[in-house]
């Protein structure tokens, strides 16, 4: 308990100081609200628009979580397949690397064409940006499997699947968890960017759409509120993934085991 | 008739690239025999065990197995138990789950394999620590878990790579006795790599010296002791056999300098 307090306190203090400086700055220089609204104003507007914002947050969260889940599944499976076969790896990994360079904003219109407006497209967008770190970390983990431990499985004539499930996958978990933590943050970014292009307007509009439409109406305060909430989604997802990772590794891996 | 397999190695050579790790090793081991191998560090002892275990293909020569009745035998998943020099436990599995792994890979039912693993740990004097993780064990404890894992399938061929290296003297003597009785019970063929000459002499039917680096395998020295316990260790035969093995080893150092 004391530990969490001492780690939480400094960043919270810094945050409060920054917000106070922002609030004072806006009032002293009398900045127009469409240029830079004060934190307090943002909070008030957010409160007024809470139902719309929360609905948007839910949509964005669904896209991010769904896309992330899909990315973890696809990333671990393809990473494992590539890790199991040198030949596959030589053929496909460079392509995966190249695909990763394609900017998401450029693909988003294609997703709309294929999947239509709405959750399916935004989920796909989140998934696409989140896949690579999971795939790369899985592949890394698979390739790093201790050859000495492989011999244990060889002595007892273990099959491919048993070797993967009982050796390569658990051995790769620390690496996969790290990849997933990166992917969690990216998934939210992917979802919001996807929503810019393919989000569905209306009273269920996701945060990406709230941001774009508020911008058009010069409601900078709402833009800030929506950005803040999407950051919260990212933070939450990251926290959940880190927690799950810790649970998985706590009994054996140095990153999670605590001396006592 | 012993359950153990006979092993015939003929001119077995193993190279890692340019490095010759094992050079023309020839050795005939009878079913149920206990053989120790002593020799210089880097002489190829581990390499020889790995070649016998089928983990490393030979560059030339052959290694064949046969049953006590003389029929050729291709080792199955339960036939070989290998206790590696470094232990090699899976860090994400508890001690018990590590020992049960070979049976698990064989598809043995959960209750049965855990019972077998527990019993084997008990015999290795490791009863109280089943639920610990490998990282919470000392080096000697880890080796004992590795040994329990090598023994849990009741293998026909047992390959032990310096299993007693990091143990205190008392535990070591106790485990040597335990190992001997386990091997006798199961009728397994055992090959033990060790640096301790006394240990090799007291446990084995024959001791082979791997001389030089890369080692060349010397004809194995037959061991006959009045008994294989503390009394045996005090016998005149024990002392003279140790001296013979030591002589063979020292010869190896002179030839490699
Ligand atoms: N995987 C490998 N790749 C390259 N060279 C190897 C490999 N394994 C062993 N060697 C080489 O083969 C030789 C024999 O090694 P080995 O491990 O069999 O020796 P050892 O007799 O077991 O030594 P020790 O008593 O120190 O365990 C050494 O020169 C070593 O460098
Ligand atoms: Mg060795």
Coordinates of C-alpha atoms in Angstrom, one line a residue, chain B residues 49-195:
Chain B
X49 CA 26.2 -38.9 -23.5
X50 CA 24.3 -36.7 -25.9
X51 CA 25.3 -38.9 -28.8
X52 CA 24.1 -42.0 -26.9
X53 CA 20.8 -40.2 -26.0
X54 CA 20.3 -39.5 -29.7
X55 CA 20.5 -35.7 -29.2
X56 CA 23.5 -35.3 -31.5
X57 CA 24.0 -37.1 -34.8
X58 CA 27.4 -38.8 -35.2
X59 CA 29.8 -37.4 -37.8
X60 CA 30.9 -41.0 -38.3
X61 CA 30.7 -44.3 -36.6
X62 CA 27.6 -45.9 -35.0
X63 CA 25.8 -46.4 -31.8
X64 CA 23.4 -49.3 -31.5
X65 CA 21.1 -50.6 -28.7
X66 CA 20.0 -54.1 -28.0
X67 CA 17.9 -55.8 -25.4
X68 CA 19.1 -58.4 -23.0
X69 CA 18.0 -61.1 -25.3
X70 CA 20.2 -59.7 -28.0
X71 CA 17.5 -58.2 -30.3
X72 CA 18.1 -54.8 -31.8
X73 CA 16.3 -52.1 -30.0
X74 CA 15.3 -48.5 -31.0
X75 CA 14.9 -46.5 -27.8
X76 CA 11.3 -45.2 -27.3
X77 CA 10.1 -42.1 -25.4
X78 CA 10.5 -43.7 -22.0
X79 CA 13.6 -45.6 -22.6
X80 CA 16.2 -43.0 -22.0
X81 CA 16.6 -40.9 -18.9
X82 CA 19.0 -38.0 -19.1
X83 CA 20.2 -35.9 -16.2
X84 CA 22.0 -32.9 -17.6
X85 CA 25.0 -31.3 -16.1
X86 CA 23.1 -28.0 -15.7
X87 CA 19.9 -29.4 -14.4
X88 CA 17.7 -27.9 -17.1
X89 CA 14.5 -27.5 -15.3
X90 CA 11.6 -25.6 -16.8
X91 CA 11.5 -22.4 -14.8
X92 CA 7.7 -21.9 -15.1
X93 CA 6.9 -25.3 -13.6
X94 CA 7.0 -26.3 -10.0
X95 CA 9.4 -29.0 -8.9
X96 CA 6.6 -31.6 -8.9
X97 CA 5.4 -30.6 -12.4
X98 CA 9.0 -30.7 -13.7
X99 CA 9.5 -34.2 -12.5
X100 CA 6.2 -35.3 -13.9
X101 CA 6.9 -33.8 -17.3
X102 CA 8.3 -36.9 -19.0
X103 CA 5.2 -38.9 -18.0
X104 CA 3.0 -36.0 -19.0
X105 CA 4.5 -36.0 -22.5
X106 CA 3.8 -39.7 -22.6
X107 CA 0.1 -39.1 -21.9
X108 CA 0.1 -40.7 -18.4
X109 CA -3.0 -39.6 -16.4
X110 CA -2.5 -36.7 -14.0
X111 CA -3.0 -38.4 -10.7
X112 CA -0.7 -41.3 -11.6
X113 CA 2.1 -39.2 -12.9
X114 CA 2.0 -36.9 -9.9
X115 CA 2.2 -39.8 -7.6
X116 CA 5.1 -41.2 -9.4
X117 CA 6.9 -37.9 -9.4
X118 CA 6.2 -37.5 -5.7
X119 CA 7.6 -40.9 -4.9
X120 CA 10.7 -40.2 -6.9
X121 CA 11.3 -36.8 -5.2
X122 CA 10.9 -38.6 -1.9
X123 CA 13.7 -41.0 -2.8
X124 CA 15.9 -38.1 -3.8
X125 CA 15.4 -36.6 -0.3
X126 CA 13.4 -33.8 -1.8
X127 CA 10.0 -34.5 -0.2
X128 CA 9.3 -31.1 1.3
X129 CA 9.8 -28.8 -1.7
X130 CA 7.4 -30.2 -4.4
X131 CA 5.6 -27.0 -4.8
X132 CA 8.6 -24.6 -5.0
X133 CA 9.7 -23.1 -8.3
X134 CA 13.2 -24.1 -9.6
X135 CA 14.4 -20.5 -9.0
X136 CA 13.8 -21.1 -5.3
X137 CA 16.2 -24.1 -5.0
X138 CA 19.9 -24.4 -4.4
X139 CA 22.1 -25.8 -7.0
X140 CA 22.3 -29.2 -5.4
X141 CA 18.5 -29.4 -5.0
X142 CA 18.1 -28.5 -8.6
X143 CA 20.3 -31.4 -9.6
X144 CA 18.3 -33.8 -7.5
X145 CA 15.1 -32.6 -9.1
X146 CA 16.7 -33.2 -12.5
X147 CA 17.7 -36.7 -11.4
X148 CA 14.2 -37.4 -10.2
X149 CA 13.0 -36.4 -13.6
X150 CA 15.5 -38.6 -15.4
X151 CA 14.4 -41.6 -13.3
X152 CA 10.7 -41.1 -13.2
X153 CA 10.0 -43.0 -16.4
X154 CA 12.0 -46.0 -15.1
X155 CA 14.3 -45.7 -18.2
X156 CA 16.2 -48.6 -19.6
X157 CA 19.2 -46.4 -20.1
X158 CA 20.1 -43.8 -17.6
X159 CA 22.6 -41.1 -18.6
X160 CA 23.9 -39.0 -15.7
X161 CA 26.1 -36.0 -16.4
X162 CA 27.9 -35.1 -13.1
X163 CA 24.7 -35.2 -11.0
X164 CA 26.5 -35.0 -7.7
X165 CA 28.9 -32.2 -8.4
X166 CA 27.3 -29.6 -6.2
X167 CA 26.2 -31.7 -3.3
X168 CA 27.5 -31.8 0.2
X169 CA 29.3 -34.9 1.3
X170 CA 26.6 -36.4 3.4
X171 CA 23.8 -35.9 0.9
X172 CA 26.1 -37.1 -1.8
X173 CA 26.8 -40.4 -0.1
X174 CA 23.1 -40.9 0.6
X175 CA 22.1 -40.2 -3.0
X176 CA 24.8 -42.5 -4.4
X177 CA 23.3 -45.3 -2.4
X178 CA 19.8 -44.4 -3.5
X179 CA 20.9 -44.2 -7.1
X180 CA 22.6 -47.6 -6.9
X181 CA 19.5 -49.2 -5.4
X182 CA 17.2 -47.5 -8.0
X183 CA 19.3 -48.7 -10.8
X184 CA 19.5 -52.2 -9.4
X185 CA 15.7 -52.3 -8.9
X186 CA 14.9 -51.2 -12.4
X187 CA 17.6 -53.2 -14.0
X188 CA 18.6 -50.1 -16.0
X189 CA 21.9 -49.6 -17.8
X190 CA 23.6 -46.6 -16.3
X191 CA 26.3 -44.3 -17.6
X192 CA 27.6 -41.8 -15.1
X193 CA 29.9 -39.0 -15.9
X194 CA 31.8 -37.8 -12.9
X195 CA 35.0 -36.0 -11.8

